[in-house]
Amino acid sequence: MLASNRSSIHIAKRFISISPAISKINTINNNLNNNSVNHKFKFSYENAKNKQINQNNLSLPENKLDFLNYNNNSSSSSISLLSNDEAKLIPSIVALHARLNLPKNYPFNTLVKSLTCPTNEFSNLSSNNQQLSILGSHILSFYISEYLMTNYPRLPISILKSAIDSYIGDFSLYDLAKNNWGIEEDLTSKLDKYLSNEPEIFKFGKLRYIRKVTNPEINVTKYSNDQNSNTFELSKAEAYANSVRSIIAGLYIHSNNNDLIIKNFINNHILSRQIDIESLFQFKESGKLLSKILKSNNLQPPVVKLISETGRLSSTPVYVVGCFSGENLLSTAEGCSLREARIKSFNKALKAWYLYKPLDTKLPSDEGFNGMFVDQGEKFY
Amino acid sequence: MQSFSRMLRTPSIFNRVGSSIYNTTSTRSVVFVRGQRVQGLIRDPSEILSSDGISYGYGENNSNILVLKNYLESLNLSKKLEFDNDLLLQILTHKSFAHGLKPYNSQLSFIGEQTLQLIATKYVLNQSNNELTAIGSIGHRLLWSDKLLAYFAQDKGIDSVFFCKKALPGGKIDKLYKPKGIYSTITSSIIGAITCKYGKSIAEEFITTELIPTFNK
């Protein structure tokens, strides 16, 4: 299950630069080329956490922090989802419950709710998964962050966020939901359902959402007579990811906030996926950065020494160099030229520094936790 | 200007790094500038390493970290909070201070924010009897907003010494100008430090018994 090998998952590389000039040029180029990274960029897991619900249906107390007196006005008038007994009759829901090995007290209708994204029909907050997905994204975000920060305490924040996103971003969770959990999406129209004589409740066993159409087919004009319908549009990845977040939130609620159950579930389904964090790094001016790190730790500046070479006069020479700080060997690297070998040795030394991993770590949420390594912050300039 | 022109001729660090391969040696003389900035010249470190007129460090008799230390030790949690002076100074140093030369609080602030968001969400859920009604509302999102986190630091008086760089024209000093986005990291770093040293349960206790009641004021 190598996430980095899948063509569907794109993990953006983060630039580590100590020169402000270079990062600016890079950002400008990125903006011109593919609009991928700019200072306002937010990862999909951050967007999921900070989503704001439509408060029109809520009656709010005067003190906004008085959470006991928040009321949902339209709960009685809205279309309610299925009862637990009705949900038990849906084969796909029962299969998903068994496949995920969910506890017996996890109600089947919570799974139905998790697969129901907001639509015109289910616009009420109590009947769709909007709030469940917000809760789920907070849970996921904390447990993945603490895992990464404990195991890789020196990761720069930009790499750390990329790594979190590659675990719990929209595309990763979409892959998990579709290819591992086997959640199906409901693509049939109402007419198809009518013609196939499908029982009414079967429509609840699939992921239902209003699909965002960004590129309509040629000569096809996107038509919508309801202006509000656009507010419920979701991309495919976002809808799948929200269903995963909602299922985890449901587990949290029905396990009476039991951290152990949640952690086991996240370990089994999310942290068990391998992410190649090393591939997220891309250094600019690695020699300067390494010199800066060594200087700030009162170590001698890096010196690159040639260890061995072969075929200097041939078309394919190989040089093996070592990067030393005083008498300490930081890294070795090989290359077709002295320059290539030197830069590779700097990069390897930097990765060895940033990917430092303490042994026998315990997470802050574990019992018997007695402190973790705290990094002093990434060096720049 | 003679020393400045000499500085311009100084070889780059790359030459020094590859000295064993290219066999070049160099000497370097540096002139520091005090007062107004001069483009291309290096400022005196003693000027860079101060914020609002307070020099970086523990201060005389640990005066810079004393307020935070006393506050954390006075808390009545199930474990007594005791932090190293280095960690306390790191909590009180923002990334913007002295170009990140000194240990700063961004990692602590990051894990602190994650913890706060989860615990605040849990708190909202408990307050509304496990109903999801208030999740995602403005009130819920307020609990980790920069405004309230900066207010907490101000309320407890722990923002009196904070090493950061304020973007004021001409490098002016204004002790009353406290940007919320920067000053909020004091509170989130405290939560992060508690999480990193004492674990999630103590951090949760701090948030529910100390932080959120202050917001309710």
XYZ file of C-alpha atoms in Angstrom:
598
model
C 0.000 0.000 0.000
C 2.553 2.556 -1.009
C 0.672 5.814 -1.258
C 3.452 7.465 -3.198
C 3.258 4.803 -5.933
C -0.382 5.407 -6.707
C -1.041 7.579 -9.674
C -4.231 8.957 -8.106
C -2.437 10.461 -5.095
C -0.381 13.543 -5.751
C 1.949 14.571 -2.953
C 3.235 18.078 -3.490
C 6.905 18.636 -2.719
C 7.694 21.445 -0.311
C 10.677 23.644 -0.930
C 13.105 24.159 1.911
C 15.043 27.284 1.180
C 17.143 29.585 3.262
C 17.215 32.362 0.732
C 14.161 34.624 0.732
C 14.894 35.605 -2.887
C 14.661 32.033 -4.118
C 11.414 31.226 -2.369
C 9.814 34.355 -3.866
C 10.905 33.474 -7.384
C 9.690 29.957 -6.869
C 6.300 31.094 -5.640
C 5.890 33.483 -8.548
C 6.780 30.743 -11.037
C 4.370 28.354 -9.398
C 1.608 30.909 -9.526
C 2.242 31.555 -13.179
C 2.473 27.897 -14.122
C -0.068 25.923 -12.150
C -1.361 28.040 -9.256
C -0.205 25.281 -6.918
C 1.489 27.052 -4.014
C 1.071 30.550 -2.704
C 0.991 32.154 0.709
C -2.772 31.618 0.994
C -2.537 27.919 0.210
C -4.388 25.667 2.617
C -4.261 21.902 2.688
C -7.488 19.969 2.205
C -7.416 18.648 5.776
C -7.202 22.236 7.049
C -10.159 23.256 4.903
C -12.178 20.319 6.232
C -11.477 21.353 9.827
C -12.287 25.008 9.372
C -15.505 24.569 7.441
C -18.272 26.789 8.736
C -21.813 25.462 8.865
C -24.846 27.364 7.709
C -26.275 28.816 10.916
C -29.632 29.860 9.454
C -31.347 26.784 10.866
C -29.840 27.243 14.326
C -31.197 29.383 17.132
C -28.172 30.824 18.858
C -27.988 31.936 22.489
C -26.830 35.438 23.354
C -23.549 34.104 24.693
C -22.027 32.252 21.758
C -20.017 30.058 24.129
C -23.165 28.741 25.862
C -23.209 25.536 23.831
C -26.013 23.891 25.792
C -28.542 26.345 24.366
C -27.803 25.860 20.682
C -30.972 24.531 19.066
C -31.715 23.184 15.638
C -35.011 24.810 14.570
C -35.856 22.674 11.588
C -35.181 19.208 13.006
C -38.856 18.374 13.286
C -39.876 19.621 9.862
C -36.982 18.105 7.945
C -36.813 14.737 6.260
C -35.338 12.377 8.820
C -32.976 9.610 7.897
C -33.688 5.946 8.489
C -34.098 4.309 11.863
C -31.483 1.768 12.974
C -33.808 -1.161 12.174
C -34.479 0.138 8.684
C -30.751 0.700 8.103
C -30.071 -2.918 9.060
C -31.983 -4.004 5.969
C -29.536 -2.370 3.566
C -26.968 -4.959 2.427
C -24.188 -2.469 1.631
C -24.471 -0.834 5.069
C -24.338 -4.177 6.889
C -21.365 -5.219 4.744
C -19.511 -1.962 5.454
C -20.180 -2.311 9.200
C -18.700 -5.803 9.161
C -15.806 -4.889 6.867
C -14.661 -2.072 9.140
C -15.074 -4.309 12.208
C -17.043 -1.600 13.962
C -18.234 -2.249 17.526
C -21.716 -3.706 17.991
C -23.009 -0.535 19.611
C -22.170 1.485 16.481
C -25.642 2.101 14.990
C -26.229 1.283 11.339
C -28.079 4.546 10.792
C -24.949 6.505 11.778
C -23.250 4.828 8.813
C -26.182 5.917 6.648
C -25.784 9.476 7.915
C -22.022 9.346 7.282
C -22.673 8.507 3.642
C -25.179 11.338 3.223
C -23.572 14.598 2.163
C -25.658 17.778 2.252
C -28.106 18.000 -0.649
C -31.268 19.968 -1.286
C -33.250 17.036 0.069
C -31.057 16.632 3.164
C -30.013 20.206 3.791
C -30.752 20.038 7.495
C -27.670 19.613 9.669
C -29.176 16.721 11.631
C -29.695 14.616 8.516
C -26.343 15.016 6.740
C -22.719 14.379 7.582
C -21.486 17.983 7.607
C -20.954 18.292 11.361
C -19.772 14.710 11.742
C -17.048 15.345 9.159
C -15.854 18.471 11.008
C -15.607 16.490 14.249
C -13.845 13.648 12.432
C -11.300 15.940 10.825
C -10.345 17.406 14.225
C -9.874 13.906 15.659
C -7.790 12.748 12.697
C -5.730 15.910 12.622
C -4.689 15.608 16.267
C -3.777 11.921 16.211
C -1.800 12.157 12.966
C -0.019 15.330 14.137
C 1.044 13.810 17.436
C 2.246 10.661 15.663
C 4.368 12.630 13.186
C 5.691 15.131 15.711
C 6.714 12.391 18.114
C 8.331 10.205 15.484
C 9.873 12.966 13.355
C 10.316 15.874 15.774
C 12.565 17.889 13.468
C 10.251 18.050 10.453
C 9.815 21.641 9.218
C 6.214 22.830 9.518
C 5.667 22.900 5.740
C 6.805 19.269 5.392
C 4.830 18.299 8.475
C 1.644 19.726 6.974
C 2.320 17.990 3.664
C 2.843 14.705 5.489
C -0.398 15.167 7.455
C -2.203 15.948 4.223
C -0.815 12.841 2.582
C -2.273 10.793 5.430
C -5.646 12.518 5.853
C -6.041 14.835 2.884
C -9.015 14.479 0.555
C -7.237 12.327 -2.033
C -5.764 9.891 0.510
C -9.087 9.394 2.280
C -10.834 9.078 -1.091
C -8.455 6.263 -1.975
C -9.061 4.615 1.403
C -12.848 4.862 1.149
C -13.143 3.750 -2.460
C -10.408 1.165 -2.857
C -10.053 -0.249 0.666
C -13.437 0.187 2.297
C -15.376 -0.348 -0.925
C -17.784 2.560 -0.497
C -19.829 3.055 -3.662
C -21.226 6.326 -4.873
C -24.782 6.749 -6.064
C -24.554 7.774 -9.714
C -28.026 6.741 -10.820
C -30.741 9.238 -11.580
C -34.183 9.200 -10.022
C -35.608 7.928 -13.297
C -33.164 4.994 -13.347
C -34.163 4.075 -9.801
C -37.833 4.187 -10.705
C -37.368 2.040 -13.794
C -35.257 -0.563 -11.986
C -37.847 -1.010 -9.186
C -35.106 -0.593 -6.608
C -36.421 -0.441 -3.018
C -36.444 3.148 -1.729
C -34.129 2.446 1.219
C -31.384 0.999 -0.976
C -30.430 4.499 -2.110
C -29.156 5.143 1.432
C -26.465 2.463 1.205
C -24.314 4.472 -1.179
C -22.441 7.746 -0.927
C -24.781 10.490 -2.070
C -23.643 13.998 -2.916
C -24.123 16.739 -5.483
C -21.202 16.441 -7.794
C -19.228 19.539 -8.592
C -18.965 19.989 -12.335
C -15.934 22.084 -13.078
C -15.440 21.209 -16.745
C -18.728 20.532 -18.533
C -18.478 18.588 -21.777
C -17.911 20.528 -24.983
C -21.100 22.166 -26.310
C -22.887 21.413 -23.028
C -24.031 24.342 -20.895
C -24.298 23.789 -17.173
C -27.878 24.535 -16.181
C -29.256 25.018 -12.699
C -32.612 26.554 -11.836
C -31.843 26.610 -8.158
C -29.224 29.143 -7.135
C -28.725 27.524 -3.725
C -27.834 24.160 -5.209
C -24.260 25.293 -5.792
C -23.625 25.556 -2.059
C -23.902 21.784 -1.693
C -21.612 20.861 -4.553
C -18.668 18.692 -3.619
C -15.822 17.168 -5.552
C -15.689 13.391 -5.646
C -12.588 13.241 -3.415
C -14.088 15.640 -0.885
C -17.329 13.666 -0.641
C -15.524 10.367 -0.100
C -13.106 11.953 2.393
C -15.990 13.478 4.355
C -17.632 10.069 4.620
C -14.427 8.614 6.161
C -14.170 11.540 8.575
C -17.819 11.088 9.538
C -17.470 7.347 10.168
C -14.528 8.065 12.510
C -16.524 10.788 14.282
C -19.409 8.331 14.700
C -17.013 5.837 16.257
C -15.814 8.535 18.647
C -19.338 9.417 19.760
C -20.594 5.834 20.117
C -17.477 4.639 21.966
C -18.189 7.230 24.693
C -15.109 9.248 23.750
C -12.830 6.255 24.271
C -9.417 7.319 22.985
C -8.090 3.777 22.782
C -10.744 2.577 20.328
C -10.231 5.635 18.123
C -6.457 5.301 18.180
C -6.619 1.620 17.256
C -8.980 2.371 14.388
C -6.743 5.181 13.093
C -3.641 3.006 13.452
C -5.247 0.145 11.553
C -6.746 2.132 8.719
C -4.747 5.330 8.296
C -1.331 5.191 9.936
C -0.788 1.710 8.499
C -0.543 3.323 5.050
C 3.068 4.023 4.184
C 3.976 7.594 3.284
C 7.438 8.325 1.933
C 8.224 11.476 3.900
C 11.737 11.661 2.484
C 10.337 12.304 -0.982
C 8.577 15.447 0.268
C 11.872 17.299 0.697
C 13.361 19.374 -2.061
C 16.268 21.588 -1.071
C 17.501 24.776 -2.630
C 21.026 25.843 -1.698
C 21.499 22.817 0.525
C 25.121 23.675 1.339
C 24.147 26.998 2.889
C 21.354 25.416 4.901
C 23.633 22.654 6.204
C 26.279 25.222 7.181
C 23.623 27.198 9.043
C 22.350 24.149 10.938
C 25.851 23.050 11.921
C 26.792 26.563 13.012
C 23.694 26.925 15.177
C 24.546 23.640 16.878
C 28.160 24.699 17.526
C 29.548 22.160 15.066
C 32.288 22.692 12.503
C 31.279 23.759 8.963
C 30.763 21.003 6.385
C 33.750 19.836 4.370
C 33.344 17.523 1.394
C 36.139 15.037 0.801
C 36.658 12.708 -2.108
C 36.639 9.126 -0.845
C 37.028 7.208 -4.100
C 36.619 7.630 -7.818
C 36.644 5.579 -10.975
C 36.804 6.384 -14.671
C 37.662 10.073 -14.382
C 38.698 10.175 -18.050
C 35.809 7.999 -19.256
C 32.360 9.145 -20.348
C 30.792 7.750 -17.158
C 32.967 8.611 -14.180
C 31.769 7.872 -10.639
C 32.886 9.883 -7.637
C 32.165 8.909 -4.054
C 32.420 11.770 -1.572
C 31.873 12.134 2.138
C 30.482 15.195 3.898
C 32.335 15.788 7.161
C 31.877 18.142 10.067
C 35.266 18.051 11.750
C 35.968 14.356 12.154
C 32.320 13.322 12.011
C 31.081 11.784 8.772
C 27.611 13.218 8.116
C 26.823 11.439 4.847
C 28.306 9.806 1.769
C 27.058 10.174 -1.775
C 28.070 9.288 -5.297
C 27.656 11.166 -8.538
C 28.813 11.489 -12.117
C 30.600 14.736 -11.327
C 32.213 16.190 -8.237
C 29.519 18.869 -8.105
C 26.667 16.345 -8.270
C 28.257 14.156 -5.612
C 28.850 17.165 -3.365
C 25.246 18.421 -3.583
C 23.884 14.912 -3.053
C 26.007 14.561 0.076
C 24.594 17.849 1.419
C 21.042 16.689 0.693
C 21.596 13.359 2.414
C 23.111 15.067 5.454
C 20.114 17.431 5.647
C 17.622 14.571 5.343
C 19.485 12.681 8.081
C 19.056 15.760 10.273
C 15.407 16.463 9.502
C 14.259 12.829 9.577
C 15.779 12.144 12.982
C 13.618 9.527 14.700
C 13.834 8.903 18.450
C 13.662 5.264 19.560
C 10.869 3.777 21.692
C 8.654 6.809 21.519
C 5.370 7.187 23.338
C 2.652 9.481 22.080
C 1.226 12.284 24.267
C -2.116 10.453 24.326
C -0.494 7.175 25.504
C -0.536 6.082 29.111
C 2.830 6.388 30.818
C 3.969 9.164 28.479
C 6.954 10.982 29.940
C 7.862 13.768 27.575
C 9.055 14.031 24.005
C 11.784 15.774 22.062
C 10.934 19.396 21.284
C 12.616 20.908 18.265
C 13.972 24.442 18.448
C 12.578 25.381 15.051
C 13.782 25.126 11.504
C 16.708 27.323 10.515
C 16.413 29.807 7.696
C 18.373 32.686 6.204
C 32.979 52.206 3.338
C 36.394 50.594 2.966
C 35.365 47.689 5.165
C 32.069 47.400 3.270
C 33.853 47.000 -0.066
C 36.111 44.403 1.542
C 33.020 42.597 2.693
C 31.665 42.500 -0.857
C 34.812 40.737 -1.995
C 34.374 38.049 0.667
C 34.011 34.657 -1.077
C 30.737 32.837 -0.607
C 30.334 30.057 1.893
C 30.280 27.548 -0.965
C 33.967 28.161 -1.600
C 34.753 27.460 1.997
C 32.607 24.351 1.970
C 34.314 22.867 -1.033
C 37.765 23.975 0.078
C 39.212 20.493 0.074
C 38.169 20.027 -3.537
C 38.909 23.473 -4.947
C 41.649 24.358 -2.481
C 40.674 28.002 -1.848
C 41.103 29.861 1.428
C 39.500 33.103 2.558
C 39.530 35.619 5.359
C 36.572 37.722 6.425
C 36.190 40.986 8.287
C 32.786 42.189 9.419
C 31.591 45.672 10.385
C 28.391 45.989 12.361
C 25.952 48.866 11.980
C 24.010 50.390 14.856
C 20.972 52.656 14.626
C 19.337 53.152 11.239
C 19.499 50.266 8.771
C 21.946 50.469 5.861
C 21.203 48.164 2.985
C 23.829 45.453 2.624
C 25.449 46.001 6.006
C 25.120 43.688 8.965
C 23.383 45.010 12.061
C 24.833 44.754 15.529
C 23.617 41.443 17.057
C 22.854 43.171 20.369
C 20.291 45.319 18.522
C 18.762 42.399 16.662
C 18.542 40.326 19.814
C 16.141 42.637 21.600
C 12.417 43.202 21.412
C 10.605 46.289 22.745
C 13.891 47.318 24.358
C 14.273 44.039 26.302
C 17.402 42.006 25.570
C 16.971 38.355 24.659
C 17.717 35.870 27.412
C 16.457 34.945 30.860
C 17.089 38.516 32.012
C 18.430 39.681 35.322
C 17.308 37.215 38.018
C 15.275 35.392 35.325
C 13.002 38.429 35.093
C 12.033 37.716 31.466
C 10.571 34.300 32.185
C 9.536 34.803 35.777
C 5.919 35.817 35.087
C 5.278 32.760 32.919
C 7.110 30.463 35.323
C 5.141 31.710 38.335
C 1.865 31.453 36.434
C 2.470 27.849 35.354
C 3.618 26.814 38.821
C 0.562 28.400 40.409
C -1.844 26.272 38.368
C -3.819 23.746 40.339
C -3.763 20.771 37.983
C -3.364 17.089 38.830
C 0.359 17.455 38.083
C 2.497 20.409 39.034
C 3.858 22.058 35.922
C 7.588 22.628 35.955
C 9.461 23.586 32.816
C 13.120 24.241 32.065
C 14.105 27.865 31.644
C 15.128 27.083 28.057
C 11.670 25.794 27.206
C 10.014 28.796 28.866
C 12.201 31.121 26.805
C 11.316 29.144 23.678
C 7.607 29.607 24.447
C 8.202 33.360 24.642
C 10.091 33.589 21.337
C 8.291 33.938 18.016
C 9.646 32.748 14.693
C 9.952 36.347 13.507
C 12.481 37.236 16.217
C 16.076 37.677 15.011
C 15.444 35.770 11.766
C 14.802 32.529 13.673
C 18.351 32.463 15.079
C 17.132 31.560 18.555
C 14.909 28.593 19.503
C 11.326 29.608 18.676
C 7.845 28.379 19.390
C 6.404 27.346 16.022
C 6.499 23.573 16.641
C 5.073 23.994 20.151
C 2.408 26.297 18.813
C 1.480 23.825 16.063
C 0.958 20.831 18.366
C -0.749 23.173 20.852
C -3.252 24.278 18.225
C -4.027 20.707 17.227
C -4.583 19.756 20.863
C -6.706 22.814 21.538
C -8.909 22.186 18.495
C -9.589 18.595 19.500
C -10.190 19.361 23.170
C -12.367 22.372 22.323
C -14.455 20.206 19.997
C -14.756 17.590 22.738
C -15.763 20.316 25.176
C -18.498 21.600 22.853
C -19.780 18.053 22.416
C -19.871 17.432 26.173
C -21.538 20.763 26.869
C -24.329 20.025 24.397
C -24.941 16.499 25.753
C -23.227 14.682 22.888
C -25.383 16.544 20.326
C -23.567 17.864 17.272
C -25.687 21.041 17.076
C -22.932 23.546 17.893
C -20.086 21.851 15.993
C -18.814 24.086 13.196
C -20.643 27.160 14.534
C -18.935 30.504 15.080
C -18.893 29.890 18.848
C -17.064 26.595 18.340
C -14.510 28.147 16.008
C -13.987 31.060 18.404
C -12.437 28.726 20.980
C -9.157 28.551 19.057
C -9.281 31.979 17.449
C -6.236 34.252 17.604
C -8.351 36.909 19.293
C -9.247 34.819 22.344
C -5.831 33.169 22.612
C -4.121 36.573 22.591
C -6.707 37.813 25.109
C -5.880 34.916 27.439
C -2.154 35.762 27.368
C -2.980 39.395 28.088
C -5.411 38.505 30.871
C -2.814 36.424 32.685
C -0.108 39.036 32.110
C 2.214 36.532 30.439
C 2.595 38.616 27.300
C 4.539 41.376 29.078
C 7.785 39.933 27.690
C 7.573 38.357 24.256
C 10.410 38.239 21.766
C 9.060 38.930 18.286
C 9.480 41.327 15.420
C 6.605 43.721 14.923
C 6.181 45.111 11.448
C 6.252 48.786 12.355
C 7.662 51.319 9.906
C 11.283 52.300 10.484
C 11.704 49.678 13.199
C 9.718 51.764 15.702
C 9.015 50.383 19.162
C 5.443 50.299 20.423
C 4.831 48.160 23.478
C 1.063 48.523 23.173
C 0.949 47.169 19.623
C 0.378 43.440 20.006
C -0.614 41.698 16.775
C -3.063 38.919 17.670
C -1.713 36.450 15.119
C 1.700 36.574 16.778
C 0.718 36.984 20.431
C -1.786 34.120 20.234
C 1.172 31.750 19.810
C 2.088 32.316 23.491
C -1.086 30.541 24.615
C -0.954 27.831 21.952
C 2.728 27.208 22.777
C 1.914 26.793 26.459
C -0.653 24.144 25.505
C 1.911 22.583 23.156
C 4.574 22.542 25.868
C 2.173 20.896 28.326
C 1.229 18.310 25.671
C 4.863 17.603 24.844
C 5.989 17.258 28.439
C 2.995 16.004 30.405
C 0.729 14.497 27.750
C -2.721 15.060 26.351
C -4.687 14.478 29.558
C -2.942 17.294 31.475
C -3.285 19.586 28.459
C -6.996 18.768 28.400
C -7.242 19.633 32.080
C -5.492 22.947 31.459
C -7.809 23.829 28.580
C -11.065 22.915 30.317
C -10.264 24.329 33.761
C -8.113 27.321 32.911
C -8.413 28.437 29.312
C -12.096 28.116 28.412
C -13.393 29.568 31.736
C -11.270 32.650 30.978
C -12.961 32.948 27.584
C -16.355 32.750 29.273
C -15.543 35.858 31.281
